[in-house]
Structures are given as C-alpha cells and as structure tokens.
Coordinates of C-alpha atoms (C1' of nucleotides) and ligand atoms in Angstrom, one line a residue:
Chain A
X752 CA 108.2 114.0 115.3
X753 CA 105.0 115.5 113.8
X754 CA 103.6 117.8 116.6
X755 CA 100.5 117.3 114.8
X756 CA 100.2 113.8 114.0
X757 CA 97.4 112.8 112.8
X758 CA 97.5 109.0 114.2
X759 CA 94.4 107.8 112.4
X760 CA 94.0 109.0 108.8
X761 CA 91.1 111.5 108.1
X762 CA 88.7 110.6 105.0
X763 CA 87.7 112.8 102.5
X764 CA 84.3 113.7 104.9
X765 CA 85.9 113.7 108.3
X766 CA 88.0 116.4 106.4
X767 CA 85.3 118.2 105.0
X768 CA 83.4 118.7 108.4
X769 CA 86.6 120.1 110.1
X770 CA 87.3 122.0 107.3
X771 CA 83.9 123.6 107.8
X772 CA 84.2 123.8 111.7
X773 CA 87.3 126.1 111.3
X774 CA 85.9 128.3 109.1
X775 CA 82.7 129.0 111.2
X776 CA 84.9 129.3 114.0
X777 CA 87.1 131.9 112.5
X778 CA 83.9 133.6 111.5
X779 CA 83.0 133.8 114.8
X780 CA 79.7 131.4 114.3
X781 CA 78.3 128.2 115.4
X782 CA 76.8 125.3 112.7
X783 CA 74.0 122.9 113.9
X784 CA 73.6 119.6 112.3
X785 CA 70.9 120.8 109.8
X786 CA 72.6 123.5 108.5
X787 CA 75.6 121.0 108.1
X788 CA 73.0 118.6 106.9
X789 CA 72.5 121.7 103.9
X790 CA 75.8 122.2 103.4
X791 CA 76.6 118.6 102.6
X792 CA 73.7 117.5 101.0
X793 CA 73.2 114.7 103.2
X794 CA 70.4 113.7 105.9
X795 CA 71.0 115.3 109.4
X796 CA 71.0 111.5 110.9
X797 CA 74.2 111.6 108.5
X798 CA 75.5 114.6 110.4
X799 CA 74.9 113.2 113.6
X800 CA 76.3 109.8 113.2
X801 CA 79.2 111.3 111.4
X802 CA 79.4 114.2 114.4
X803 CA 79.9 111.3 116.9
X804 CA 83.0 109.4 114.6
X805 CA 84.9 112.8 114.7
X806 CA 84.2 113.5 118.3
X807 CA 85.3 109.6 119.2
X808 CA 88.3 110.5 117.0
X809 CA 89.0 113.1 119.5
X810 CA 88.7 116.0 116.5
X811 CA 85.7 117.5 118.1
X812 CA 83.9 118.0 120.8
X813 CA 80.0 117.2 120.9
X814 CA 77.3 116.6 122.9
X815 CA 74.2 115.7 121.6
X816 CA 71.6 118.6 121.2
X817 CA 74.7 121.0 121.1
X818 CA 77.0 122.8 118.1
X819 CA 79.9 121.0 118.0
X820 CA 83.5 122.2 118.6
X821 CA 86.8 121.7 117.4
X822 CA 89.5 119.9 119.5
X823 CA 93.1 121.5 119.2
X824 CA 93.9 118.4 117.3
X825 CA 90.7 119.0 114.9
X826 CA 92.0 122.1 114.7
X827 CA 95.5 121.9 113.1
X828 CA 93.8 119.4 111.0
X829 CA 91.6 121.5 109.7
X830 CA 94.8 124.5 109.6
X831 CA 96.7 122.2 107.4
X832 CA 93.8 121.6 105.2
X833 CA 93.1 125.6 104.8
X834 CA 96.7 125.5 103.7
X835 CA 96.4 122.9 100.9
X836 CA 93.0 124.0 99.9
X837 CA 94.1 128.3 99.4
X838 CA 97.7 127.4 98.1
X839 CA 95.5 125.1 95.2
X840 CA 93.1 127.6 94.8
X841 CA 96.0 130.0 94.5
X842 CA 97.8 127.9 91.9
X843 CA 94.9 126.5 89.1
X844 CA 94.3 130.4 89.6
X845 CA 97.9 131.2 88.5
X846 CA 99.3 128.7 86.7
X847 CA 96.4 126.8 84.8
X848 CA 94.3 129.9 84.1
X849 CA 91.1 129.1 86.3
X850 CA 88.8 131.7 87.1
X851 CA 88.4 132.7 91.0
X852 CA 85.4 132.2 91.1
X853 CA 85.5 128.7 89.6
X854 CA 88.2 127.2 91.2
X855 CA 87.0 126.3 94.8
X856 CA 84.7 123.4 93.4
X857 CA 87.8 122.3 91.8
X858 CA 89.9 122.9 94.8
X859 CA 87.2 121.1 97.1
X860 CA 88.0 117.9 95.6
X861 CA 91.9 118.1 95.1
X862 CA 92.6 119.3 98.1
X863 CA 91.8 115.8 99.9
X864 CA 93.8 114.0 97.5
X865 CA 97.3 115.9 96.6
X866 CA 100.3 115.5 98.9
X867 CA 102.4 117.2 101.4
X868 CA 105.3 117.1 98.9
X869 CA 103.5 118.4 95.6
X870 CA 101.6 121.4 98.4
X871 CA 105.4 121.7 99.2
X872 CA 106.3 122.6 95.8
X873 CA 103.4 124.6 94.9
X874 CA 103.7 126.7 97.7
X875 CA 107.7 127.2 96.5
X876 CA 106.5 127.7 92.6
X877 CA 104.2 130.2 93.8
X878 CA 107.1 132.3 96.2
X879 CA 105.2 130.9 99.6
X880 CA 101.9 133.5 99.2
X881 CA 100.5 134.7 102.0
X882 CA 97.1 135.5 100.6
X883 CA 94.9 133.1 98.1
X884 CA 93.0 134.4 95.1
X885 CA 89.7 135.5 97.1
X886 CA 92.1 137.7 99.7
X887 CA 92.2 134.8 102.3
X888 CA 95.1 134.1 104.3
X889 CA 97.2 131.1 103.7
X890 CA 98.4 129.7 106.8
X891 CA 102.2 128.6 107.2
X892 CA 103.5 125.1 107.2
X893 CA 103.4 125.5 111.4
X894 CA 99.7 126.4 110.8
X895 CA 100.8 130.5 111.6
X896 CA 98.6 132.6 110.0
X897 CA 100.1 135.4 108.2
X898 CA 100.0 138.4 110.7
X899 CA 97.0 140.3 110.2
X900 CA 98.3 143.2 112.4
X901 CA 99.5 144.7 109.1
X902 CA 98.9 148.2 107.8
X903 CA 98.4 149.7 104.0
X904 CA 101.2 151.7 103.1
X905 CA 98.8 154.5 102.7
X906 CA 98.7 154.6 106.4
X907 CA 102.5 154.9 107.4
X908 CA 103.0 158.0 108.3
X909 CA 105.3 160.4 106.4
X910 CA 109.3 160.0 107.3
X911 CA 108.3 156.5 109.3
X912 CA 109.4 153.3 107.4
X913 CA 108.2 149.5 107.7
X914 CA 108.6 146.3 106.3
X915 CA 106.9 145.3 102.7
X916 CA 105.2 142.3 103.9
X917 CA 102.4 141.1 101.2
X918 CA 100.2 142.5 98.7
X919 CA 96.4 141.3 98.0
X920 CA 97.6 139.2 95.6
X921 CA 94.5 139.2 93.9
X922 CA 95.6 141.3 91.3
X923 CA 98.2 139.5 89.5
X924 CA 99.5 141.8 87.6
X925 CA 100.5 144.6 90.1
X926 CA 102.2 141.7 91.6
X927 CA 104.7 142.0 88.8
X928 CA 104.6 145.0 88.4
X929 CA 105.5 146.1 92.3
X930 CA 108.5 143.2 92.0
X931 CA 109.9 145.2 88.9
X932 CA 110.7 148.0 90.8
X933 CA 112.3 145.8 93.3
X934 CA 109.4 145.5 95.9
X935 CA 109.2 142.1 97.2
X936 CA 108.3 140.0 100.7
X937 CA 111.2 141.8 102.8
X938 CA 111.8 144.8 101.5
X939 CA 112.3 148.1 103.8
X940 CA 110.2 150.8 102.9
X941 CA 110.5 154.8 103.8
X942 CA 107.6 156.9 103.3
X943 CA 108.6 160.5 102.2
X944 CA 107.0 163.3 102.1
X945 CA 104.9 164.4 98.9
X946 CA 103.2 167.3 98.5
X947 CA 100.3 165.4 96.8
X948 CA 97.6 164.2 98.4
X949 CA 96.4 161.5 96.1
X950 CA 100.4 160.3 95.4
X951 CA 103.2 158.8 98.1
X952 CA 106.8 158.9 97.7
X953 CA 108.3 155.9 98.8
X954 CA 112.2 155.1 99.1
X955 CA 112.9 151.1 98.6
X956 CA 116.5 150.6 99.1
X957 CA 118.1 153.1 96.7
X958 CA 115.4 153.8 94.6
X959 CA 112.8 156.7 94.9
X960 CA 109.3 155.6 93.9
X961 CA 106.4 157.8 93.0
X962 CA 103.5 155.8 94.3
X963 CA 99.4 156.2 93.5
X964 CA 97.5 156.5 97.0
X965 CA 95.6 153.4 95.3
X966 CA 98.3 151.0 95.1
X967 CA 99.7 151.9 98.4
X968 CA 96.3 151.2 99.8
X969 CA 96.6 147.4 98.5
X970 CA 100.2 147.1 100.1
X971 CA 100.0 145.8 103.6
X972 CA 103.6 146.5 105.4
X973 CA 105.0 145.8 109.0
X974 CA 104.8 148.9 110.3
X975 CA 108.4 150.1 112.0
X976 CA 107.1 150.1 116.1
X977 CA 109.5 151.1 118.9
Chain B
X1155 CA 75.8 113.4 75.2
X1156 CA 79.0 111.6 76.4
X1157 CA 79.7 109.0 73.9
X1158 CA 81.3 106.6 76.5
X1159 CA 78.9 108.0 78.9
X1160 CA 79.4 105.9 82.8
X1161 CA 76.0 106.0 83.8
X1162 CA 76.8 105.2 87.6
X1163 CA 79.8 107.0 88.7
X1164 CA 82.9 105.0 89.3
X1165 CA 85.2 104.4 92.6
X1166 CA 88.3 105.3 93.3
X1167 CA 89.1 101.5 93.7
X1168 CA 86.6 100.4 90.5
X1169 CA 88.9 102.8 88.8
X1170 CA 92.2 101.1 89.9
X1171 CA 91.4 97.9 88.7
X1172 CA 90.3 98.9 85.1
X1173 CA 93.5 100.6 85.0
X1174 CA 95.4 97.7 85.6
X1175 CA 93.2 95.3 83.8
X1176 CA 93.8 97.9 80.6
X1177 CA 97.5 97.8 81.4
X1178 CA 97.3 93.7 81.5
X1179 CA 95.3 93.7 78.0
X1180 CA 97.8 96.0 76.2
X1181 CA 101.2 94.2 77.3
X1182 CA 98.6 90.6 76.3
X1183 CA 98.9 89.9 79.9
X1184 CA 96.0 88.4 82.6
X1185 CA 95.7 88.6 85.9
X1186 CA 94.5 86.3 88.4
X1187 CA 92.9 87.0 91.8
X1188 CA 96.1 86.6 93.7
X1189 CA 98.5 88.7 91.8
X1190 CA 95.5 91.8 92.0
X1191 CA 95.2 91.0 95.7
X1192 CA 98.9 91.9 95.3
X1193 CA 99.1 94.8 93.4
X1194 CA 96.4 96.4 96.0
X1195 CA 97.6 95.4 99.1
X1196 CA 94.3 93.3 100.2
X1197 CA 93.6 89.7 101.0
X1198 CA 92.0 87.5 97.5
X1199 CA 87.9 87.9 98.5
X1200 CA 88.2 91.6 98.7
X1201 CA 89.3 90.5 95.4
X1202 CA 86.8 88.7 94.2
X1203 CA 84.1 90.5 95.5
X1204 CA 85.2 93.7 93.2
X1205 CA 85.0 91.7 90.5
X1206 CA 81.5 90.8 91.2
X1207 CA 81.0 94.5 91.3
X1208 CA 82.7 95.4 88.4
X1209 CA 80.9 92.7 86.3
X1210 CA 77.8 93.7 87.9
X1211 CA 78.4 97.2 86.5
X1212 CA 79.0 96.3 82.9
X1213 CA 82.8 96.9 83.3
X1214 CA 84.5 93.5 83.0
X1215 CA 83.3 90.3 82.1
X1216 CA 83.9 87.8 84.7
X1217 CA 83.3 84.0 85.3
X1218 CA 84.5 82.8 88.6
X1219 CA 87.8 81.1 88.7
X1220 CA 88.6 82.5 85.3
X1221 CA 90.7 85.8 85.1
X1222 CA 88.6 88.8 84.4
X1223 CA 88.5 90.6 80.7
X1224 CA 87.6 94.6 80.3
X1225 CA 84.1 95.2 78.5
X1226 CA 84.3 97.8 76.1
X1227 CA 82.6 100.3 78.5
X1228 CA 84.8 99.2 81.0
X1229 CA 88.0 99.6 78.7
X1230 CA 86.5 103.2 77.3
X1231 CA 87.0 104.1 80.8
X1232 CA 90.1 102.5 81.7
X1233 CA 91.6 104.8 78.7
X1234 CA 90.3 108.0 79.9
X1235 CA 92.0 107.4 83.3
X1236 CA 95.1 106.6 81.4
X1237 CA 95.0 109.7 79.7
X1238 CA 94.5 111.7 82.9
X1239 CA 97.5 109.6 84.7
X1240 CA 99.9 110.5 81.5
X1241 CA 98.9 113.9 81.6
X1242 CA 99.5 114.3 85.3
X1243 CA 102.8 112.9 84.8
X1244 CA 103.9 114.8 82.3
X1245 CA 102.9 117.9 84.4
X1246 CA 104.0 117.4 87.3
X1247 CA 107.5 116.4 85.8
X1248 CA 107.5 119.7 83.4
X1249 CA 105.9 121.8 85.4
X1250 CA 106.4 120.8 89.2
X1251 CA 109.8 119.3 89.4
X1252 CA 108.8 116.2 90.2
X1253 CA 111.2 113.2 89.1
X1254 CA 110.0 111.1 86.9
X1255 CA 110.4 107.7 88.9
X1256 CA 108.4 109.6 92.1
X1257 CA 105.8 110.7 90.2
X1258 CA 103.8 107.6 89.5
X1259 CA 102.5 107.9 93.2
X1260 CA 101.1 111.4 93.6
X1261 CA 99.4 110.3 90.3
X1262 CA 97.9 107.0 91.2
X1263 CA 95.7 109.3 93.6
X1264 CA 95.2 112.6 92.1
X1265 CA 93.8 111.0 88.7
X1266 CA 90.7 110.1 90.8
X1267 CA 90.3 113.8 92.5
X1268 CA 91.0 116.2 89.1
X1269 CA 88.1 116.9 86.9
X1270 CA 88.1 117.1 83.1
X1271 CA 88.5 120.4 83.0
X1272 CA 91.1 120.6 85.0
X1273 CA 93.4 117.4 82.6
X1274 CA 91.6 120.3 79.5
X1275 CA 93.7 123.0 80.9
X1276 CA 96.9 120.4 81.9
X1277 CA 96.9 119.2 78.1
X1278 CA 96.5 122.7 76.5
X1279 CA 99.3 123.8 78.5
X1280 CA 101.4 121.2 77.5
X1281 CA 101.0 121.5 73.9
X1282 CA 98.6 118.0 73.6
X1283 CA 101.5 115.8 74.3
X1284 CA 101.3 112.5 72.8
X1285 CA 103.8 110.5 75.1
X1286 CA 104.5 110.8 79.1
X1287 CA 107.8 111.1 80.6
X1288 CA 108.1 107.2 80.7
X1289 CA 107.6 107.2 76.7
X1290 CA 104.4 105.6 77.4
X1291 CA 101.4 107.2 74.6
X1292 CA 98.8 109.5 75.6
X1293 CA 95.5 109.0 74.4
X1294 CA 93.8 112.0 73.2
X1295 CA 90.3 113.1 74.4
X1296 CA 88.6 110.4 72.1
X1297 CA 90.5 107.7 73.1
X1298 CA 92.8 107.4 70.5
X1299 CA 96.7 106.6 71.0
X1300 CA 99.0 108.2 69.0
X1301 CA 100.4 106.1 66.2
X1302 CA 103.0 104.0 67.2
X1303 CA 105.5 103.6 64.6
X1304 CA 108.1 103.2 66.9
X1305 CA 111.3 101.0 65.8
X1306 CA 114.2 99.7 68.2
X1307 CA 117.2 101.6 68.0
X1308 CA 119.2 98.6 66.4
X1309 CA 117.1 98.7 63.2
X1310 CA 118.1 102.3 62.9
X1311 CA 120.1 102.6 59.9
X1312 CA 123.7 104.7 60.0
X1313 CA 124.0 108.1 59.7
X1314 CA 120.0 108.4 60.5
X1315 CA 118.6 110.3 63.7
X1316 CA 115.7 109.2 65.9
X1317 CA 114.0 110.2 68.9
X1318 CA 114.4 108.4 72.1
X1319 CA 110.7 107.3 72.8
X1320 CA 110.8 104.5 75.6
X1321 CA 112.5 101.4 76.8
X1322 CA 111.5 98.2 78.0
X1323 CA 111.0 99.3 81.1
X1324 CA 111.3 96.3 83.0
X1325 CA 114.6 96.6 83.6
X1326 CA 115.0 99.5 86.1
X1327 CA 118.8 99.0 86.2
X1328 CA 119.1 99.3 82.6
X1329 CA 116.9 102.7 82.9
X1330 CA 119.6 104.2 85.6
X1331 CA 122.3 103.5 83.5
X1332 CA 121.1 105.0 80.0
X1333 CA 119.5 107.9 82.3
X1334 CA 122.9 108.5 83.4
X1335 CA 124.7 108.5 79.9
X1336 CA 121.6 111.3 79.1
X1337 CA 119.3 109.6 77.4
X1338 CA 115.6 109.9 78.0
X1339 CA 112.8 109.8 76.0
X1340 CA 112.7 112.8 73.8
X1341 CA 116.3 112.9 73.3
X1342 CA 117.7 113.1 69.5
X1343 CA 120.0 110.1 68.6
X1344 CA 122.0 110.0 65.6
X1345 CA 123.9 106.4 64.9
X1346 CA 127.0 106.8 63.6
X1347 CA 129.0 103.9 61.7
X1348 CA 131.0 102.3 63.6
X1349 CA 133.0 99.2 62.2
X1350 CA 132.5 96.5 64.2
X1351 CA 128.9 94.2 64.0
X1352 CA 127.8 94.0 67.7
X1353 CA 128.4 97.4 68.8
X1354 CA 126.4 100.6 68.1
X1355 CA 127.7 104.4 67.9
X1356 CA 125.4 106.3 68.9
X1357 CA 125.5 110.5 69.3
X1358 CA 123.2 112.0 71.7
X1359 CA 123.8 115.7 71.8
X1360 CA 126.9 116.3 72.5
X1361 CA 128.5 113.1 73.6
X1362 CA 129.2 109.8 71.8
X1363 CA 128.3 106.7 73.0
X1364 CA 129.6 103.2 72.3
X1365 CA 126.6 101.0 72.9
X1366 CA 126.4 97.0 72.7
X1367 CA 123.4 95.7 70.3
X1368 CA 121.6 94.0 72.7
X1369 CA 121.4 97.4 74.4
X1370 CA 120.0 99.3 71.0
X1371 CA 117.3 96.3 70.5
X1372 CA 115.8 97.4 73.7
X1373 CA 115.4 101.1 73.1
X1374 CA 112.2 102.2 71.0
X1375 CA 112.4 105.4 68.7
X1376 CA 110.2 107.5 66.6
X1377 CA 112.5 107.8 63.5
X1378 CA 113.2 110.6 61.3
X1379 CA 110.7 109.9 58.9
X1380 CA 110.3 112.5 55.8
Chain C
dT565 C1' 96.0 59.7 86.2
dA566 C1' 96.0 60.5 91.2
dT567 C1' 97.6 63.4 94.5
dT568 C1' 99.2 67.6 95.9
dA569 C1' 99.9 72.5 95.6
dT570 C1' 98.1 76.7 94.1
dT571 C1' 94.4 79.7 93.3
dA572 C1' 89.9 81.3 94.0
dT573 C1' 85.3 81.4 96.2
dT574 C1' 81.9 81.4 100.0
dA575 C1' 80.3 82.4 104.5
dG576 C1' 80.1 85.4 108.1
dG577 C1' 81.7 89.8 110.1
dA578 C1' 83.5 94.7 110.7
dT579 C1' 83.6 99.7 109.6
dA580 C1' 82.3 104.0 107.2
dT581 C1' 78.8 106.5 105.1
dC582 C1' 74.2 107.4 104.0
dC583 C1' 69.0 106.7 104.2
dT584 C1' 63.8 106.7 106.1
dA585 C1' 60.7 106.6 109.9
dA586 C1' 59.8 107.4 114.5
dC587 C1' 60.9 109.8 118.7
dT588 C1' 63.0 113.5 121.9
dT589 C1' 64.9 117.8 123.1
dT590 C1' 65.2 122.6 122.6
dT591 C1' 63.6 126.8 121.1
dT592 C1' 59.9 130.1 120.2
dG593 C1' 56.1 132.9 120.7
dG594 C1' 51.5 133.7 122.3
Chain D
dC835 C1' 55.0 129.2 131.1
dC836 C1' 53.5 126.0 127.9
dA837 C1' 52.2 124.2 123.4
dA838 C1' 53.8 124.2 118.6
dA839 C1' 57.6 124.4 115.6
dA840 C1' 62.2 123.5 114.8
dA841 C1' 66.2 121.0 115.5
dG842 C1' 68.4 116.8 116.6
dT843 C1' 68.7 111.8 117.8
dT844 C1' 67.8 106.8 117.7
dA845 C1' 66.5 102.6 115.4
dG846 C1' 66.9 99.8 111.8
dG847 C1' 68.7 99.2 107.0
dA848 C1' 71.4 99.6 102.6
dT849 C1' 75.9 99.6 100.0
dA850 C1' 80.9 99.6 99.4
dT851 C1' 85.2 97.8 101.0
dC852 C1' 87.9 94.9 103.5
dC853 C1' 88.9 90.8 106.8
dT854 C1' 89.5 85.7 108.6
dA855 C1' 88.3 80.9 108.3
dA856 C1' 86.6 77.2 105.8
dT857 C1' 85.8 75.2 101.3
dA858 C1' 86.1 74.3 96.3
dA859 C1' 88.1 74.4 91.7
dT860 C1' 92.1 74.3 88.9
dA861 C1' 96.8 73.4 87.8
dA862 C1' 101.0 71.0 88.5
dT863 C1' 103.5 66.9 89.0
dA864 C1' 104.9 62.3 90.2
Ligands
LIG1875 MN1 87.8 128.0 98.4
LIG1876 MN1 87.0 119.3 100.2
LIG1877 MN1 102.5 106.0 86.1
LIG1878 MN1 95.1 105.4 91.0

DNA sequence: TATTATTATTAGGATATCCTAACTTTTTGG
DNA sequence: CCAAAAAGTTAGGATATCCTAATAATAATA
C-alpha cells in the first residue's frame, strides 16, 4: 500500500540521524561520526554503534572508517520527516505566534511525536505551503519537492505570462495582501509593459495590477515555456 | 525556582503512569499490577519493575503486592501533564478539527513532546479555558482546578438555565445519543416545567427536549449562579 | 479454615542508547 | 613517504524498558 513503508518503526534518534543525513546531502556535504558526535551531543562510540543499527535497518549505508549514506528507503524517511518538521515550523510560526528563529528547537521535538493525520490538517489549515518560515521548501505528501525551476516575476519578460506558483512566505503579511487582489497558488499572470523601471504591470484574470519591482522579485511563477 | 521542581527528568512512560495513577486517585479508584499491565499493553513485571522506578524516584509510594499511591511530587507532576493533555484537547478540537472522541490519541503522545511554552501560547490562545471538550477541568499553571460547583441537571430547578459541563462518561452510548440531540458541554439548557414527575423539559437552543430523570441525574452543569 | 484461583514478584534475558578506555585506521604535513 | 594528529572503532559497562518462566503472596470460596 505505502510505497514507503516503513516496516520497522524509527525512534526519535534513528530519525534524528536521517534527518541530518538528508540535509547534508541536499547541501551537497558529507558528516563524519565526530561531527555527528557534536551535533548530538553524544560520544562518537554513540555515533558509531548507532551508525551500524540504521545501516542494519537498511536506512543507510556504512562502512566503517567512511561517511555514511542514505539508502532510498532512509531517504523518503528522512523526506517525510522534512515535511512534518517545516509544515510545524510553519504553523507555531503562524498560528501560535512563535518567532522564526525560536521555533526549530520547538519543532525538533514535536516533529517525532505528532501524526500523519494532525500534519494532514496543518498542512490544509495552512493552504498546503510550499515554503516554511526560514524560505525552505516543504516537500509534498509524495515526498516531491516544490519545483525550484521557478522564476521571480520580475524576470518574465514583458507581454509573456506564467503561472503564480508560491511566494516566500516569509513575510506574512504580503501573503494577504497579494491574495486580496486575487493572487493565489494557480493564478495566470500577464506581464505588461510599463514604462517604469522600478514598477510592473501585471494583468491577473480581469484585473490590472500596478506592481513594485520589489514585490515581484519575492513572487516565484511558472514561467509560460513552449 | 520551579516550585514543584522534577529534579531528574521524567519518561515518556514514568509520565503515563502518574497520569493514570492521578486519574485512579481522583475518581477514589486503585489500580493493581494487572489492570496497568492492561492499560499499557505489557506483560505484569514490566509492571512492577516501573513501579520500583517510580518509587525509587520519589514519585509514588509503593510496597510490593500493595497497589501503588502518588507522592505529592509525583501527583504535582501528574497535574501538570493533565493540564497539558486538557489543553491539547481543547486545541486540537477548536482549532484543528479534530473530533472530540479521536482526539484523546494524538494527545496521549504529543503531551510528552510540547514544551511549556508552547501549552503558554495554546492556553493564551484559548482564553485560559477551565474545562476540555470532555467537560473534564483544567488545571491552571499552579495546579489549581477550577471550582467545581457543578450540580446534576435533575436538581436544576424550573424555569432556570445551566451550562452543560460533563456527563458520566462511562457510558459511551449515552454520550452518542445526547451528542446527537445537541448537547455538549458548553451548551445553555433551560428546564422548562413540564407536568409530570419523572420526565424533564429541557430547552437547548432551539429545540425542546423531553428527557427521562434518570437521564438529567447523570448530566453535570455549571448553573446560573448570580 | 483449607484449598484454589488470582494477582504480583523474582530471576534471567533481550534490545536500544549512551559512556569510558584502549586500540586502529586514515589523513596530514614535514 | 612516514610519523604525528585526527578520526573512528571495539571492548566492556550502565540504565531504561520489556519479555518468559518460575515462584510467592493474597484473595476468594467451599
Ligand atoms: Mn528547523
Ligand atoms: Mn527532531
Ligand atoms: Mn484525553
Ligand atoms: Mn501519554
């Protein structure tokens, strides 16, 4: 059913090191057993004996003396987890006016305890974001990352259109503020001409929008391609 | 500092079993070995050996083959995790859309993963509720529950109003069928006369209900008091 | 009250996580 | 290229939780 399944349940720790294994993968980098040692605040023998559990799991791959890897398995565990730990962050954030920068300690915690079915509804009482507080992407529940093949507004050209995809939701209240004039997830976009250089003129739908350079900049659309 | 201060931090599990060892001491209940085996799913010496811990840490008071009694540390801690599972509750039916017979789950784990900061922000939000959506009281942050001046239904007198509070909840069957006539705790009843001895009339919002005695001595309310 | 049934404990292990001390492999830099 | 330094592993324990099998205490009942 699940093409993800799990089969043995992940602890709290096991979930922590993929967690960490994604995101040095994504960055690009590798993590040794003392600076995961550091990280945790645990001894490296910790690391090590907890390295081998994961990799007998079959979540990563490791052989002693070398940086560990993620297995595809470990990694749409650790997808899921990225999900449930930047819709959280996204929420206390939103709803339960936490700072940004104090809600990943928060988040580090809750995020290995809440289920799929109250993620399930945060995601919907948010509107499915695609981007967390700290501009992060929130993967789908298929583990599909938003597209990051997106362009700013600013950079449509004149007389091409595209689709409004997301904003850096960051700022919250642009957010409402671009949905009052009608722009949401979906919306088709024209650039017009303007003579000004430091002001767009957008058509969305019927309407004719005079738009700041700066707030097109934080717009990321689907740009029109064929 | 902290008044009711743990000293050693407690377990998930520990944690369980003061809150149903509070639960025990405030319907004047005990609970044996077996029936906590139970309630958590594992065989009596996992059992037993808890409650070796637990005495160990100051948290109950146990002699072997007798049933176990909170401490006053243990209990002080017992009602702040009540507080943070009543809270939950309440938000995640008011806020989340949770039903109030699923949300007991979710709970039972997330009031071991949220932080006191995060129940601050939950109980702000609410308006410092003093009763979850089972009608069960909240304690505040000193560990104080709300006065409980509650009277059954039947001892209502005519013509006055009350406000729905909780039922014996015991009866699950019961609970369906006054959920279905709309009643829930918070709801306003008024009881009407009505002639005859063992029947009740009782208006709740809009509609009027005919309601047997027996029914009305089960059914707690905060009366109109002023 | 004597016997039986129920309830609870002890003994002896397993697994997960973490530790310190001692040892090995890899990396570095002269 | 080879010896330190750095990084990582193994060995041997500790604690928390949970298990099965055997045993003991308490409660029920004839
Ligand atoms: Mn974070
Ligand atoms: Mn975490
Ligand atoms: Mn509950
Ligand atoms: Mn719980």
């Amino acid at each position: 059913m699940n093409e993800t399944s799990t089969s043995s349940s992940v602890s709290p720790s096991a979930e922590e090191y993929l967690l960490t294994l994604f995101r040095k993968e994504v960055g690009n980098e590798q993590i040794g057993t003392s600076k995961l040692a550091e990280l945790f605040d645990v001894k490296a023998p910790s690391v090590t004996g907890m390295l081998r559990r994961l990799h007998k799991r079959g979540w990563v791959t490791y052989k002693r003396y070398r940086p560990p890897e993620l297995t595809d398995l470990g990694r749409s565990i650790a997808t899921k987890l990225i999900r449930r730990h930047r819709l959280l962050e996204t929420y206390l954030v939103s709803h339960l006016e936490f700072d940004p920068d104090e809600v990943h300690d928060e988040v580090e915690i809750l995020e290995h305890a809440v289920s799929d079915t109250l993620i399930d509804r945060i995601d919907e009482k948010l509107g499915h974001p695609a981007f967390d507080p700290h501009g992060e992407p929130i993967p789908d529940e298929n583990g599909h990352s938003p597209n990051m093949n997106l362009i700013t507004l600013s950079t449509v050209a004149e007389e091409s259109s595209a689709v409004f995809s997301r904003m850096d939701n960051r700022d919250l209240g642009m957010k409402k503020h671009l949905t009052s004039l009608g722009l949401q997830p979906g919306t088709n976009l024209t650039r017009m001409s303007s003579g000004q250089a430091d002001q767009l003129l957008v058509k969305a739908g019927e309407r004719l929008l005079k738009m700041p350079e700066k707030i097109a900049q934080l717009i990321w659309v689907w740009p029109d391609t064929y």
